[in-house]
JSON list of C-alpha atoms and ligand atoms in Angstrom, two decimals:
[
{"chain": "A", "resi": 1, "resn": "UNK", "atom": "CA", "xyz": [6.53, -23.52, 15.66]},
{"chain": "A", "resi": 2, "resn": "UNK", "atom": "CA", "xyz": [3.74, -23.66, 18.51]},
{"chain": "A", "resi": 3, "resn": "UNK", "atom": "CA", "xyz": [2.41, -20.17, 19.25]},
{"chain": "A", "resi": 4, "resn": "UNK", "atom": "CA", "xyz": [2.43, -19.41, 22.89]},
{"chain": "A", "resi": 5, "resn": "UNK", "atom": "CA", "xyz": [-1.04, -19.63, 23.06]},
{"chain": "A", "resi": 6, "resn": "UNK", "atom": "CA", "xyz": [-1.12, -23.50, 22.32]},
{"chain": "A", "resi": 7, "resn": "UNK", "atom": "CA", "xyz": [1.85, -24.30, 23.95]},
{"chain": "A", "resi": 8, "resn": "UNK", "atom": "CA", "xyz": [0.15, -23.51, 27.26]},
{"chain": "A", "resi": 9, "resn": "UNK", "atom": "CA", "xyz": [-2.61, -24.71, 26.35]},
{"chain": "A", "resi": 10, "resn": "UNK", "atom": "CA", "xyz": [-1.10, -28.25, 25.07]},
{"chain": "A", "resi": 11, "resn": "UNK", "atom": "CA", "xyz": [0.43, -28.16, 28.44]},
{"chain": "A", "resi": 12, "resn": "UNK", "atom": "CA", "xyz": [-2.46, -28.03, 30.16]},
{"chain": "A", "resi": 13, "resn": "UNK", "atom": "CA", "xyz": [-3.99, -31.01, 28.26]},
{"chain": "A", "resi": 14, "resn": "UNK", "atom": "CA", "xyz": [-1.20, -32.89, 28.53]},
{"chain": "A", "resi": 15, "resn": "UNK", "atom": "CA", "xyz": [-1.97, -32.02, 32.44]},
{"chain": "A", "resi": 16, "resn": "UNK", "atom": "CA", "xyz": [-5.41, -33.34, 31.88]},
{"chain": "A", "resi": 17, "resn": "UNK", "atom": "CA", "xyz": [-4.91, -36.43, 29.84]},
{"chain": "A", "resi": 18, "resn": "UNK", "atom": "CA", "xyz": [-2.03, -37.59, 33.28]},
{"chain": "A", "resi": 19, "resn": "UNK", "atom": "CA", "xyz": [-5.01, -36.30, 35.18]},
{"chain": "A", "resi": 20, "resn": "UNK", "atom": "CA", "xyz": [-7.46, -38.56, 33.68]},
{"chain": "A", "resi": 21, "resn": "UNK", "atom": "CA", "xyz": [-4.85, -41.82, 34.27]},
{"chain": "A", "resi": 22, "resn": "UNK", "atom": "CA", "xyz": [-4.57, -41.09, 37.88]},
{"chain": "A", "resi": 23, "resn": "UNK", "atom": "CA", "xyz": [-8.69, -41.14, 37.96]},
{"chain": "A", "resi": 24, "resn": "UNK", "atom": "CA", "xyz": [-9.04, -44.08, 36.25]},
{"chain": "A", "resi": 25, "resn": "UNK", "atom": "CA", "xyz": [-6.31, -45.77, 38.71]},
{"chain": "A", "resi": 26, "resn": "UNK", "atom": "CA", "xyz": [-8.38, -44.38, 41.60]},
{"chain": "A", "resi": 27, "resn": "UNK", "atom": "CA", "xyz": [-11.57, -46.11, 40.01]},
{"chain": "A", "resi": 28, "resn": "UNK", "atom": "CA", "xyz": [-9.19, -49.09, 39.71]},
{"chain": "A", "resi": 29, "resn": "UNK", "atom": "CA", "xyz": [-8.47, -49.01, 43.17]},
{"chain": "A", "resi": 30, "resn": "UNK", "atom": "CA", "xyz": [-12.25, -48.60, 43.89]},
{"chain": "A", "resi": 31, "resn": "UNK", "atom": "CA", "xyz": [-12.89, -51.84, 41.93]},
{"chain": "A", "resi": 32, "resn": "UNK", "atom": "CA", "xyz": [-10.26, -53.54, 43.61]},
{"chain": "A", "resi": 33, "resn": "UNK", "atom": "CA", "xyz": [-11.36, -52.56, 47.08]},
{"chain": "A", "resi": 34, "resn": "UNK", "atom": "CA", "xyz": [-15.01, -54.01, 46.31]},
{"chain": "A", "resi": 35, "resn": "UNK", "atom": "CA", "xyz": [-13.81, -57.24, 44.67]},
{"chain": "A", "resi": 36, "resn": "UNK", "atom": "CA", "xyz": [-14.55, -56.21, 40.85]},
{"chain": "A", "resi": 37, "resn": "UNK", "atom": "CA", "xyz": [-11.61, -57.68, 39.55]},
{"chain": "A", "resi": 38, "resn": "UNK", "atom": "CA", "xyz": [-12.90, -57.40, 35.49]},
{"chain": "A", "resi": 39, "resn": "UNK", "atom": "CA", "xyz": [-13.82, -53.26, 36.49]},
{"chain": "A", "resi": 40, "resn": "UNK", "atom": "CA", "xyz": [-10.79, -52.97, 37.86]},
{"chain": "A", "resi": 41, "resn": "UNK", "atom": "CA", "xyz": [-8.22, -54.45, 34.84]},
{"chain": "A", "resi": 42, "resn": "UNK", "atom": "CA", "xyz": [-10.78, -52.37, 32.55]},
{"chain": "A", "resi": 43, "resn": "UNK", "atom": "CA", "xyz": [-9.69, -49.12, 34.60]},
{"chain": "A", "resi": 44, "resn": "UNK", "atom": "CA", "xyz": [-5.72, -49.87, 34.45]},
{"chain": "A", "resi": 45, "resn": "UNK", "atom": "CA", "xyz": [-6.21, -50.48, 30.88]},
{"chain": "A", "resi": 46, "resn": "UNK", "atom": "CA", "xyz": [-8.13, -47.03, 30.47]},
{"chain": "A", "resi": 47, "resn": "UNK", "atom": "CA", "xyz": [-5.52, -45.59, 32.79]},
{"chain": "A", "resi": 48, "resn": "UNK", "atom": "CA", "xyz": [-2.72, -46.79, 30.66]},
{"chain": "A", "resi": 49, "resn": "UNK", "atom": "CA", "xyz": [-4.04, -45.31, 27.47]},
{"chain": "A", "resi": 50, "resn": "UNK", "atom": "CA", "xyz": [-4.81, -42.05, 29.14]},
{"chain": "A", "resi": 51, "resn": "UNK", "atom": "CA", "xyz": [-1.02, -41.77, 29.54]},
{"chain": "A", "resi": 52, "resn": "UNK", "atom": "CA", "xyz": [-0.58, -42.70, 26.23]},
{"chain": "A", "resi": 53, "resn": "UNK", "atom": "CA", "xyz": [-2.38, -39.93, 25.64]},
{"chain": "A", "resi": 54, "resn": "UNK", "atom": "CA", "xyz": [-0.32, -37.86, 27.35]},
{"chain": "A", "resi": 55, "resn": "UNK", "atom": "CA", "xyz": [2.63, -39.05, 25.72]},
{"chain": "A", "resi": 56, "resn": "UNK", "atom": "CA", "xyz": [0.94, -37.78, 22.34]},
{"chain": "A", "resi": 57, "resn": "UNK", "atom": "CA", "xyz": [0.49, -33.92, 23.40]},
{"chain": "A", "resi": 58, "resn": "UNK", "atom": "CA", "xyz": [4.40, -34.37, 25.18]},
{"chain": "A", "resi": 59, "resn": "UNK", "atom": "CA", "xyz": [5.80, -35.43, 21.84]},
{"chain": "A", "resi": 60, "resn": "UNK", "atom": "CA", "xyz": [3.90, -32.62, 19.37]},
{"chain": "A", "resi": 61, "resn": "UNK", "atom": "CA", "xyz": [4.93, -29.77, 21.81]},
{"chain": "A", "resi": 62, "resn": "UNK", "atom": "CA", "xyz": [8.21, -30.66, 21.23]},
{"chain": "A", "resi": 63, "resn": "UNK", "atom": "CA", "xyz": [8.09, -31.77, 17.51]},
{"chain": "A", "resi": 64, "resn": "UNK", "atom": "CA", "xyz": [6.32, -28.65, 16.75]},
{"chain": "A", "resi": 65, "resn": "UNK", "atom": "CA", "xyz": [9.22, -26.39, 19.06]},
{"chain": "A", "resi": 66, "resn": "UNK", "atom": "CA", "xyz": [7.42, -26.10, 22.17]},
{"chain": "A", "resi": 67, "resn": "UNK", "atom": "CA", "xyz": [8.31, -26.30, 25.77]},
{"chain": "A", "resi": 68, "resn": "UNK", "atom": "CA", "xyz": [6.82, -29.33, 28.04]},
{"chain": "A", "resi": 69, "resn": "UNK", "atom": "CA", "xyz": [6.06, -27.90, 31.19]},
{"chain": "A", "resi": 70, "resn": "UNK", "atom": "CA", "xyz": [4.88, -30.62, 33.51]},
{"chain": "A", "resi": 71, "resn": "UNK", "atom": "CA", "xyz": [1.96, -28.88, 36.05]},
{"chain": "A", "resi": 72, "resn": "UNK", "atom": "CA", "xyz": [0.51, -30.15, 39.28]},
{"chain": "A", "resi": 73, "resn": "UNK", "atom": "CA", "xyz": [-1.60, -32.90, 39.01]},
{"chain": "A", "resi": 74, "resn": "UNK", "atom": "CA", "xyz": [-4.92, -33.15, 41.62]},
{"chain": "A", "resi": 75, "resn": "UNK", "atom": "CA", "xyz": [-5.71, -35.91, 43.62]},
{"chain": "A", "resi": 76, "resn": "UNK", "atom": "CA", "xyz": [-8.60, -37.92, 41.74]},
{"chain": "A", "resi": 77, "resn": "UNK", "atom": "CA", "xyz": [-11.70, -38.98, 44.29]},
{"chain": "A", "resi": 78, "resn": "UNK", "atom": "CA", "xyz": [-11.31, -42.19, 45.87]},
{"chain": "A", "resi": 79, "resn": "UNK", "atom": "CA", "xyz": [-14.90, -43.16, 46.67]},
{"chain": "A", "resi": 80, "resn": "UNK", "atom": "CA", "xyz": [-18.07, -43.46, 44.95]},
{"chain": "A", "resi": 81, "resn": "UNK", "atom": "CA", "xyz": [-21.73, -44.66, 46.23]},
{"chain": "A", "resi": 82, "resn": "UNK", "atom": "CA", "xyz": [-21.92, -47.57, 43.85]},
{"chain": "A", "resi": 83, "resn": "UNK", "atom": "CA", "xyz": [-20.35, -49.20, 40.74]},
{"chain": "A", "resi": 84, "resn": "UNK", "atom": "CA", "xyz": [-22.76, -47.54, 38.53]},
{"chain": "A", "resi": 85, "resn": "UNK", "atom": "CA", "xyz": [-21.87, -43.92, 40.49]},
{"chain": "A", "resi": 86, "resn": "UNK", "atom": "CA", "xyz": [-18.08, -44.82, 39.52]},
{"chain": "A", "resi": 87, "resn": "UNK", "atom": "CA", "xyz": [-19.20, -44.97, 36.03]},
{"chain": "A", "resi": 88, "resn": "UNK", "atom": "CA", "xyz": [-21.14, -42.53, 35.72]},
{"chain": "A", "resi": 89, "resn": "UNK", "atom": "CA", "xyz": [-18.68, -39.95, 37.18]},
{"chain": "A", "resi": 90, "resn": "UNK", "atom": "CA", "xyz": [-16.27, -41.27, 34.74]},
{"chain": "A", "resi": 91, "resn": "UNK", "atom": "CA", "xyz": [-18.51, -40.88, 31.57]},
{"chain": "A", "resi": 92, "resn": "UNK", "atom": "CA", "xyz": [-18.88, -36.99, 33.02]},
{"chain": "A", "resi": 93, "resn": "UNK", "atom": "CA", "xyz": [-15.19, -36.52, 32.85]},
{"chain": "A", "resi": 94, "resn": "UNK", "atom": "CA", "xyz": [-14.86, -37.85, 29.16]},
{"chain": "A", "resi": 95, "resn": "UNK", "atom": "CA", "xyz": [-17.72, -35.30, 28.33]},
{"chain": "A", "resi": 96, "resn": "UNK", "atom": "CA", "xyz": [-15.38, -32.86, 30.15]},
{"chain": "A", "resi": 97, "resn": "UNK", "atom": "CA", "xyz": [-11.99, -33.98, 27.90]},
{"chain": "A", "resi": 98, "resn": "UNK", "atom": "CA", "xyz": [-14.45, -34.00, 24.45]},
{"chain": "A", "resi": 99, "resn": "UNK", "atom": "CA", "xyz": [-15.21, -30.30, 25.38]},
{"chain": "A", "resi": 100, "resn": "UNK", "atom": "CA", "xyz": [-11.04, -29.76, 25.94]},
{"chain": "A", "resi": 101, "resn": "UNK", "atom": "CA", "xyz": [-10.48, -31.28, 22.51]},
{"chain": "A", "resi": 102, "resn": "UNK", "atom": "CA", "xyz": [-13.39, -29.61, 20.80]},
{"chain": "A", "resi": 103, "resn": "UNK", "atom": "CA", "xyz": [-11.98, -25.81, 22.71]},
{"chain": "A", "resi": 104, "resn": "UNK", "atom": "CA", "xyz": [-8.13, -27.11, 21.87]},
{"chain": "A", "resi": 105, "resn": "UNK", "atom": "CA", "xyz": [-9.40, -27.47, 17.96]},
{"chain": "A", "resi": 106, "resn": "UNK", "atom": "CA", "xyz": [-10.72, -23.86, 17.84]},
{"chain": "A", "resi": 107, "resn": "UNK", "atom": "CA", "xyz": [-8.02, -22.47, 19.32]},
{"chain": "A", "resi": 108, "resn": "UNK", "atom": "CA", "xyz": [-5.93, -23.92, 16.21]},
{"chain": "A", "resi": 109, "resn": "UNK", "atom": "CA", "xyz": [-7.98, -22.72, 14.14]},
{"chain": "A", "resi": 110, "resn": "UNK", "atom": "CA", "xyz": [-8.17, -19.45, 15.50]},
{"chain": "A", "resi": 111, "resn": "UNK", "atom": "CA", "xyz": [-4.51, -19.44, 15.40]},
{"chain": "A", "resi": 112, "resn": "UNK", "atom": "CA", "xyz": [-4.68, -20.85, 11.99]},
{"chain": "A", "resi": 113, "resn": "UNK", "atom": "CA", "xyz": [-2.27, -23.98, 13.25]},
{"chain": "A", "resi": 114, "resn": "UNK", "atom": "CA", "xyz": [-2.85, -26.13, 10.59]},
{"chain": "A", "resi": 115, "resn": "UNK", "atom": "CA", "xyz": [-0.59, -29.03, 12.26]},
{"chain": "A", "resi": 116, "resn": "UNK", "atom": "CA", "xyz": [-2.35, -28.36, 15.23]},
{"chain": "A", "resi": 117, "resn": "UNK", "atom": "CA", "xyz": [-5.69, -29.11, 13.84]},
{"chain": "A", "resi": 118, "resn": "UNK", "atom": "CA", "xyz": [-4.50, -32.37, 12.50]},
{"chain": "A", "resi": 119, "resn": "UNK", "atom": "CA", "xyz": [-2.62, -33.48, 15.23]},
{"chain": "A", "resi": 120, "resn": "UNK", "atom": "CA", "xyz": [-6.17, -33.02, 17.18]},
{"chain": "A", "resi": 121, "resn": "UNK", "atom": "CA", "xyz": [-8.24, -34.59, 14.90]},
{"chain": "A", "resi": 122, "resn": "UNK", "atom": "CA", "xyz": [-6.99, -38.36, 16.08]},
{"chain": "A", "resi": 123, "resn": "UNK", "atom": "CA", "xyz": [-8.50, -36.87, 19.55]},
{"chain": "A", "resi": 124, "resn": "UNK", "atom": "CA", "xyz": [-11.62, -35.28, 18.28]},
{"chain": "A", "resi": 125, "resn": "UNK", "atom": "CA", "xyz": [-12.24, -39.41, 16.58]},
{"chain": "A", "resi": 126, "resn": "UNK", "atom": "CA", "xyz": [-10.91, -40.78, 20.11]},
{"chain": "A", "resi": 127, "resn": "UNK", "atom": "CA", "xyz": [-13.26, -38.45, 22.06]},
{"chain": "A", "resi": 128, "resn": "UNK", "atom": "CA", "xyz": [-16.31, -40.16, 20.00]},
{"chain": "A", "resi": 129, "resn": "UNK", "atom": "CA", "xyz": [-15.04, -43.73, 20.91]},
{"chain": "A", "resi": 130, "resn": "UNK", "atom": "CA", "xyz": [-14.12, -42.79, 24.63]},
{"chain": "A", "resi": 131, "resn": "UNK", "atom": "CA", "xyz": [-17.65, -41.48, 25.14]},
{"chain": "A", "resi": 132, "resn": "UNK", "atom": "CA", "xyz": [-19.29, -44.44, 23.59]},
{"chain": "A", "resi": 133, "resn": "UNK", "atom": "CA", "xyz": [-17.41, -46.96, 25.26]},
{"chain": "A", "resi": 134, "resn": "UNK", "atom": "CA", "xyz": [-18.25, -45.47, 28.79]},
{"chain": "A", "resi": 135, "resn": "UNK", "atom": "CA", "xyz": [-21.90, -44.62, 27.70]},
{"chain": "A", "resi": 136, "resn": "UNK", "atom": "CA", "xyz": [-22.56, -48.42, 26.83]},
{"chain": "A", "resi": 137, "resn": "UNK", "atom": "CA", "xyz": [-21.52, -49.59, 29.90]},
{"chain": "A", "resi": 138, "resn": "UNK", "atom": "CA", "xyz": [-23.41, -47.11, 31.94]},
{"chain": "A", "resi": 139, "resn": "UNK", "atom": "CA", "xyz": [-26.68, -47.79, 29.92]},
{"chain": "A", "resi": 140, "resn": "UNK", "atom": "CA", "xyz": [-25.95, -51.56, 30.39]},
{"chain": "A", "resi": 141, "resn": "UNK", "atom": "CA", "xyz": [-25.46, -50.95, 34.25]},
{"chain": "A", "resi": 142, "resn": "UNK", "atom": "CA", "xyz": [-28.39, -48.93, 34.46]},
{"chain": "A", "resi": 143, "resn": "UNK", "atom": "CA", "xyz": [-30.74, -51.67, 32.85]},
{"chain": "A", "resi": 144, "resn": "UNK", "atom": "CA", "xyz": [-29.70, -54.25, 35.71]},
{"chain": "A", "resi": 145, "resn": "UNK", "atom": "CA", "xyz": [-30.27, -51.92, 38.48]},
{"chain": "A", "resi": 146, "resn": "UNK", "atom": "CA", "xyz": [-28.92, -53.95, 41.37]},
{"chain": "A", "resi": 147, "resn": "UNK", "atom": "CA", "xyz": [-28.50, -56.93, 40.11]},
{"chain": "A", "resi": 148, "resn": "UNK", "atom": "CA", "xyz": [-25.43, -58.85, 42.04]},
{"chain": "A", "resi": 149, "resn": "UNK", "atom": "CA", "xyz": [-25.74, -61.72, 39.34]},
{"chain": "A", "resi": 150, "resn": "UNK", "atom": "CA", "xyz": [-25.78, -59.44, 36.15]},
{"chain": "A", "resi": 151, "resn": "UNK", "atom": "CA", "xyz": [-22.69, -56.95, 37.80]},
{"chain": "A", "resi": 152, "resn": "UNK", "atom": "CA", "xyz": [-20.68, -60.26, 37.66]},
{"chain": "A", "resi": 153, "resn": "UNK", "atom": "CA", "xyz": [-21.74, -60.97, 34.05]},
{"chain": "A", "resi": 154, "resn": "UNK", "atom": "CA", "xyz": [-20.62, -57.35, 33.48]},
{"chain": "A", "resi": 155, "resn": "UNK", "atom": "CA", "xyz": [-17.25, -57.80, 35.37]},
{"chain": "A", "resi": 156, "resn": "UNK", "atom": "CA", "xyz": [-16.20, -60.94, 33.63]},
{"chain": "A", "resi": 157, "resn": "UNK", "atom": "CA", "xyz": [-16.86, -59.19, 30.08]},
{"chain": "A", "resi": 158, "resn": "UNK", "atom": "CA", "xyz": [-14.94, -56.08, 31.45]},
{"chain": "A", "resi": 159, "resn": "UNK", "atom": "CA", "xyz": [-11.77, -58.26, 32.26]},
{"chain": "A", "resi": 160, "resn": "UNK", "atom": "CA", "xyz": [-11.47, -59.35, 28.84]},
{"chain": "A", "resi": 161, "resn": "UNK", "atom": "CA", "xyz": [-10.35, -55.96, 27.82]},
{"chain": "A", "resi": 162, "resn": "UNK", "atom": "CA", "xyz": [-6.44, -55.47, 26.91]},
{"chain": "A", "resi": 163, "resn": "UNK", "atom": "CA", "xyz": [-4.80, -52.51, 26.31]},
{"chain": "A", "resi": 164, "resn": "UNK", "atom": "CA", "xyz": [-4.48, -50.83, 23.00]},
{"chain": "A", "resi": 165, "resn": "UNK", "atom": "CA", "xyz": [-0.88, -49.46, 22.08]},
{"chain": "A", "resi": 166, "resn": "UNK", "atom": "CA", "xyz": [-1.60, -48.43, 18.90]},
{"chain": "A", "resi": 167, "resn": "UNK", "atom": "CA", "xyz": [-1.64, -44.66, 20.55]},
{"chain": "A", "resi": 168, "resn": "UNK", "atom": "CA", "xyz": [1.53, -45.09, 21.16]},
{"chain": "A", "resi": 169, "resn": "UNK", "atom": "CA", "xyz": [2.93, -45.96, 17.77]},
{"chain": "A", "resi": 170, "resn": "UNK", "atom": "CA", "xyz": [6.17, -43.71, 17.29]},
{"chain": "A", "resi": 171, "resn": "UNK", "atom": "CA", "xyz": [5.11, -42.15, 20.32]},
{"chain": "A", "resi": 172, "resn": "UNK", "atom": "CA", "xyz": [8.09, -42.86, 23.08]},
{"chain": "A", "resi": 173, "resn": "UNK", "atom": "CA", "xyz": [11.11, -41.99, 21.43]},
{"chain": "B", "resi": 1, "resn": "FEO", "atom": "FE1", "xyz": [-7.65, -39.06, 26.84]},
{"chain": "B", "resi": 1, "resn": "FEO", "atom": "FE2", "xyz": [-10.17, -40.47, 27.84]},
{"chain": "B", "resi": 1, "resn": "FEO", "atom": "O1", "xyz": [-9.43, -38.96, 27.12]}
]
């Protein structure tokens, strides 16, 4: 059984991680608006998983005898300066979630919710994988400056992404 205590505060991840979609679909919609077709399918994908995400914290609250209490989500930006200030910004907000995660696990432990801790663990891996695949393409952006010719490179590599279900494994029941 969840303790109160992580119940609300699974609830206000699971707020975070439907959060984090709807930014990515904003950036999406940024990409799209500035013909960066590859930028954009990379966001949608990275939206998508973010719900996946989601999905995770909505299933343990209620495998574990918790209550899902769906909150308010904010509208995400819609602008940036630049490509680069797009991800950038976005790099910042997975910083932001690792911190969530890493605050999430000591509350577990604190409460001494062993499931808790395990269940957060996949995240706590995730976190390090989020972070690095939004710092390398920041630090490759950053080496081309401006460069029109090399932002197309980057775009066509981006649109080779596809989306990874494996989050979701046993996860929409
Ligand atoms: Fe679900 Fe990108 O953190």
């Amino acid at each position: 059984m969840l303790s109160e205590k992580m119940e609300k505060a699974f609830n206000e991840q699971l707020k975070w991680e439907f959060y984090s979609a709807y930014l990515y679909l904003s950036m999406a919609a940024y990409f799209d608006s500035v013909n960066l077709p590859g930028f954009s399918k990379w966001m949608k994908a990275q939206a998508i998983e973010e719900s996946m995400h989601a999905m995770k914290f909505y299933n343990f609250i209620n495998e574990r005898g918790g209550r899902v209490i769906l909150q308010e989500i904010d509208q995400p930006p819609t602008d940036w300066e630049s490509p680069l200030a797009v991800m950038e910004f976005a790099l910042a907000h997975e910083q932001e979630v690792t911190k969530k995660i890493n605050n999430l696990m000591e509350l577990a432990q604190q409460e001494k919710d062993h499931a808790s801790q395990i269940f957060l663990q996949w995240f706590v891996t995730e976190q390090v994988e989020e972070e690095d695949s939004f710092g390398s393409i920041v630090a490759q952006m950053r080496l081309v400056k401006d460069s029109p010719e090399a932002l197309f490179m980057i775009d066509r590599e981006l649109s080779s992404r596809n989306i990874d279900f494996t989050a979701l494994s046993g996860e929409v029941q």
